[in-house]
Short mmCIF file of C-alpha atoms in Angstrom, two decimals:
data_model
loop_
_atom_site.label_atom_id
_atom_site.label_comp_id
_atom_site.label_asym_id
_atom_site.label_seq_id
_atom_site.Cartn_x
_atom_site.Cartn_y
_atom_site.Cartn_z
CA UNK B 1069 23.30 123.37 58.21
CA UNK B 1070 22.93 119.72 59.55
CA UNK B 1071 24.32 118.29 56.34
CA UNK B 1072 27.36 120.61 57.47
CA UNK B 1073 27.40 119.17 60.97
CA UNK B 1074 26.94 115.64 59.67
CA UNK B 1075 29.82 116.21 56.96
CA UNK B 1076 32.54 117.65 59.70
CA UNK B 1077 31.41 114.92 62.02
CA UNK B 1078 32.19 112.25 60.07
CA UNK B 1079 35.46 114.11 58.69
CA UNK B 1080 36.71 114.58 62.26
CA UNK B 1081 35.84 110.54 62.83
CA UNK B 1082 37.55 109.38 60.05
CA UNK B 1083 40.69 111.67 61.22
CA UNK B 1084 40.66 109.92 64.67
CA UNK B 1085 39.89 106.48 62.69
CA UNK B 1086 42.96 107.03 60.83
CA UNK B 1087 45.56 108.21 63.47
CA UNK B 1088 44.42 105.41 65.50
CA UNK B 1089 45.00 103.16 62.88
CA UNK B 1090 48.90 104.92 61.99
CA UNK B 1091 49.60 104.11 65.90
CA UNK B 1092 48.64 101.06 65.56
CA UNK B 1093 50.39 99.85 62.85
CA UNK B 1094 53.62 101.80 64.80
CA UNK B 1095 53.35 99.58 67.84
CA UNK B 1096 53.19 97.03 65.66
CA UNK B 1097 56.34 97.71 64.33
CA UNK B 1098 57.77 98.79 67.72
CA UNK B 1099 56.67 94.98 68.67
CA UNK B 1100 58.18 93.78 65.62
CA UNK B 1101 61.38 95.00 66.53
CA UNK B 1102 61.53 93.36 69.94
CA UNK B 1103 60.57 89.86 68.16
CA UNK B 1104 63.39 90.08 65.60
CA UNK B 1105 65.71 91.20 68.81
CA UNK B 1106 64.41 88.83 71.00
CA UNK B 1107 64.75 86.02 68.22
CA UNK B 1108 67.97 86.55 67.16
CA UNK B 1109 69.92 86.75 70.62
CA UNK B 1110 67.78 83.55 71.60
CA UNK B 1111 68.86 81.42 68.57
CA UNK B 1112 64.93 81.12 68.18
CA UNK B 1113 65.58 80.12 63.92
CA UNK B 1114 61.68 79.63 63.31
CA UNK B 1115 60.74 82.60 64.63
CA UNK B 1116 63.26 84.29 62.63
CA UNK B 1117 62.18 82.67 59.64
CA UNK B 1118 59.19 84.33 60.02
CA UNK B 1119 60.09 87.00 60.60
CA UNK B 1120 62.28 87.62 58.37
CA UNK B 1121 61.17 88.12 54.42
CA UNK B 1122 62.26 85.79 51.81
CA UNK B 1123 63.74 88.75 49.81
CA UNK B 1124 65.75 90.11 52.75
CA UNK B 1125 68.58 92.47 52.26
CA UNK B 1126 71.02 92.06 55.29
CA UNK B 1127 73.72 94.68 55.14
CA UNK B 1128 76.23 94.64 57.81
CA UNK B 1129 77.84 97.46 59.05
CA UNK B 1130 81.08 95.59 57.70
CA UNK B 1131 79.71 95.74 54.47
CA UNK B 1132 79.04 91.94 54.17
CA UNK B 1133 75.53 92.22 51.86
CA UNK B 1134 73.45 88.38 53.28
CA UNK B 1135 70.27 86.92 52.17
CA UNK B 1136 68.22 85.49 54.20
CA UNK B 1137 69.03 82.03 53.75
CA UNK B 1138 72.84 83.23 54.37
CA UNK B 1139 72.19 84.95 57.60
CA UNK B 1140 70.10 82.31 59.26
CA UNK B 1141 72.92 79.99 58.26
CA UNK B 1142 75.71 81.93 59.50
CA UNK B 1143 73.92 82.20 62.77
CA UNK B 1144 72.70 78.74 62.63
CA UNK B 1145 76.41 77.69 62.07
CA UNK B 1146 77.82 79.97 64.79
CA UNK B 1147 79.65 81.82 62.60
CA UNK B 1148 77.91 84.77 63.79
CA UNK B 1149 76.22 85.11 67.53
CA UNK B 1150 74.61 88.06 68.98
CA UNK B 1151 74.37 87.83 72.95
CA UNK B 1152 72.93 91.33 73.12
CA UNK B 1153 70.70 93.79 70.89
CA UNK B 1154 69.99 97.57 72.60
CA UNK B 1155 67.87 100.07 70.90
CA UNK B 1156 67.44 103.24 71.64
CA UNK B 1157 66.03 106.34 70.16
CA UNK B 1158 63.58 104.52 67.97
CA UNK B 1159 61.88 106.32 65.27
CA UNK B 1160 59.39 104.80 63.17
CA UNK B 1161 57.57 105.98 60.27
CA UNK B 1162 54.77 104.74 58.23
CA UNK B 1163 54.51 104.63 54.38
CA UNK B 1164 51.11 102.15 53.49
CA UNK B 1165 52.37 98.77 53.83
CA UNK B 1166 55.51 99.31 54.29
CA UNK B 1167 57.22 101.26 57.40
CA UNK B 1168 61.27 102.59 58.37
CA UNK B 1169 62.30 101.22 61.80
CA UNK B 1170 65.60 103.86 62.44
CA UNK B 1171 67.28 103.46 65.93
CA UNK B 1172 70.70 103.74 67.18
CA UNK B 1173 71.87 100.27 68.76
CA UNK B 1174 74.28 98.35 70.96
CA UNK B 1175 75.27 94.80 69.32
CA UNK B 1176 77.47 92.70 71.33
CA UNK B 1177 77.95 89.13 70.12
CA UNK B 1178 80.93 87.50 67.79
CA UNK B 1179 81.30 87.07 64.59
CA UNK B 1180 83.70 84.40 63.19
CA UNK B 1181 86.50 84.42 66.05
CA UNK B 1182 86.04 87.82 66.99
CA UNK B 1183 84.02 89.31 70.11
CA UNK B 1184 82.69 92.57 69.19
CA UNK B 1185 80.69 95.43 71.06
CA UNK B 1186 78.93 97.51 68.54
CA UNK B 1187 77.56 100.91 68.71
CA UNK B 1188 75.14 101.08 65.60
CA UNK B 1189 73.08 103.43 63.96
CA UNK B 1190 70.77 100.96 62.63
CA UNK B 1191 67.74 100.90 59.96
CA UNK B 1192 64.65 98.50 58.67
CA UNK B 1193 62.58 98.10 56.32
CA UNK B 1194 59.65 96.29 57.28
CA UNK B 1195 57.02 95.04 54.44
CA UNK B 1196 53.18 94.10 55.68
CA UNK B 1197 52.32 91.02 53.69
CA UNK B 1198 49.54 88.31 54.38
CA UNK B 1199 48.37 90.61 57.57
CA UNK B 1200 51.91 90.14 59.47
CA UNK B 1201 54.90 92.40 59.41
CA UNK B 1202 58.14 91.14 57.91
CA UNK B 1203 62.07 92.94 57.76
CA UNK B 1204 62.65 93.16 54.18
CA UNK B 1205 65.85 95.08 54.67
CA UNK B 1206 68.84 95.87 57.10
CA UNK B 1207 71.32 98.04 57.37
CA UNK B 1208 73.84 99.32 60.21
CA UNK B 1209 76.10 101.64 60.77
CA UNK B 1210 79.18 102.37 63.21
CA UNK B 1211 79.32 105.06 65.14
CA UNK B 1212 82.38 106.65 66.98
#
């Protein structure tokens, strides 16, 4: 009978190990999403190349397709310029080392010549790699 005990404490311990761990790791990626907000509207490029993963996918909700290198330059060149980024609704969800950031978004900024004021269903795909998070992919949407 004590094995028993013993066996279903240590089950239930691990199970409160293991959520703690999942919430964790989701307000790190809640965190991570502020950073890559905060560092893109504050032109803040080497914090954003850290952020950012070397194999990014960057898909704009025009349907532009950037690497990395291209969307730090565009931004870099002021070719693109984001004065504002608004989540809402966040919803993230674990999967290992690798987790989906899905929100819906405001994006104000201008791109090329043109202001624009964005309501975006956005998602991420954030990669954990030498013990820090990194977005590995992008992709918005517009909504009506």
């Amino acid at each position: 009978m004590r094995r028993i005990i013993v066996a279903v404490a240590v089950f239930v311990f691990a199970g409160f190990t293991i959520a703690r761990a999942a919430g964790a790791a989701e307000d790190e990626i809640r965190q991570a999403e502020k950073s890559w907000a905060a560092a893109v509207t504050s032109r803040d490029y080497a914090a954003l190349g850290k952020i950012l993963n070397d194999q990014l996918i960057y898909a704009h909700s025009t349907g532009a397709i950037e690497t990395k290198g291209d969307y730090i330059g565009r931004l870099k060149s002021g070719a693109q310029r984001y004065d504002a980024i608004e989540p809402r609704d966040l919803t993230v969800r674990l999967h290992g080392n690798t987790a989906v950031a899905h929100s819906k978004v405001l994006m104000r900024g201008q791109s090329g010549d043109r202001p624009f004021n964005d309501q975006l269903m956005m998602l991420h795909l954030w990669v954990k790699q030498g013990g820090r998070w990194q977005l590995a992919a992008h992709q918005t949407t517009k909504l009506q």
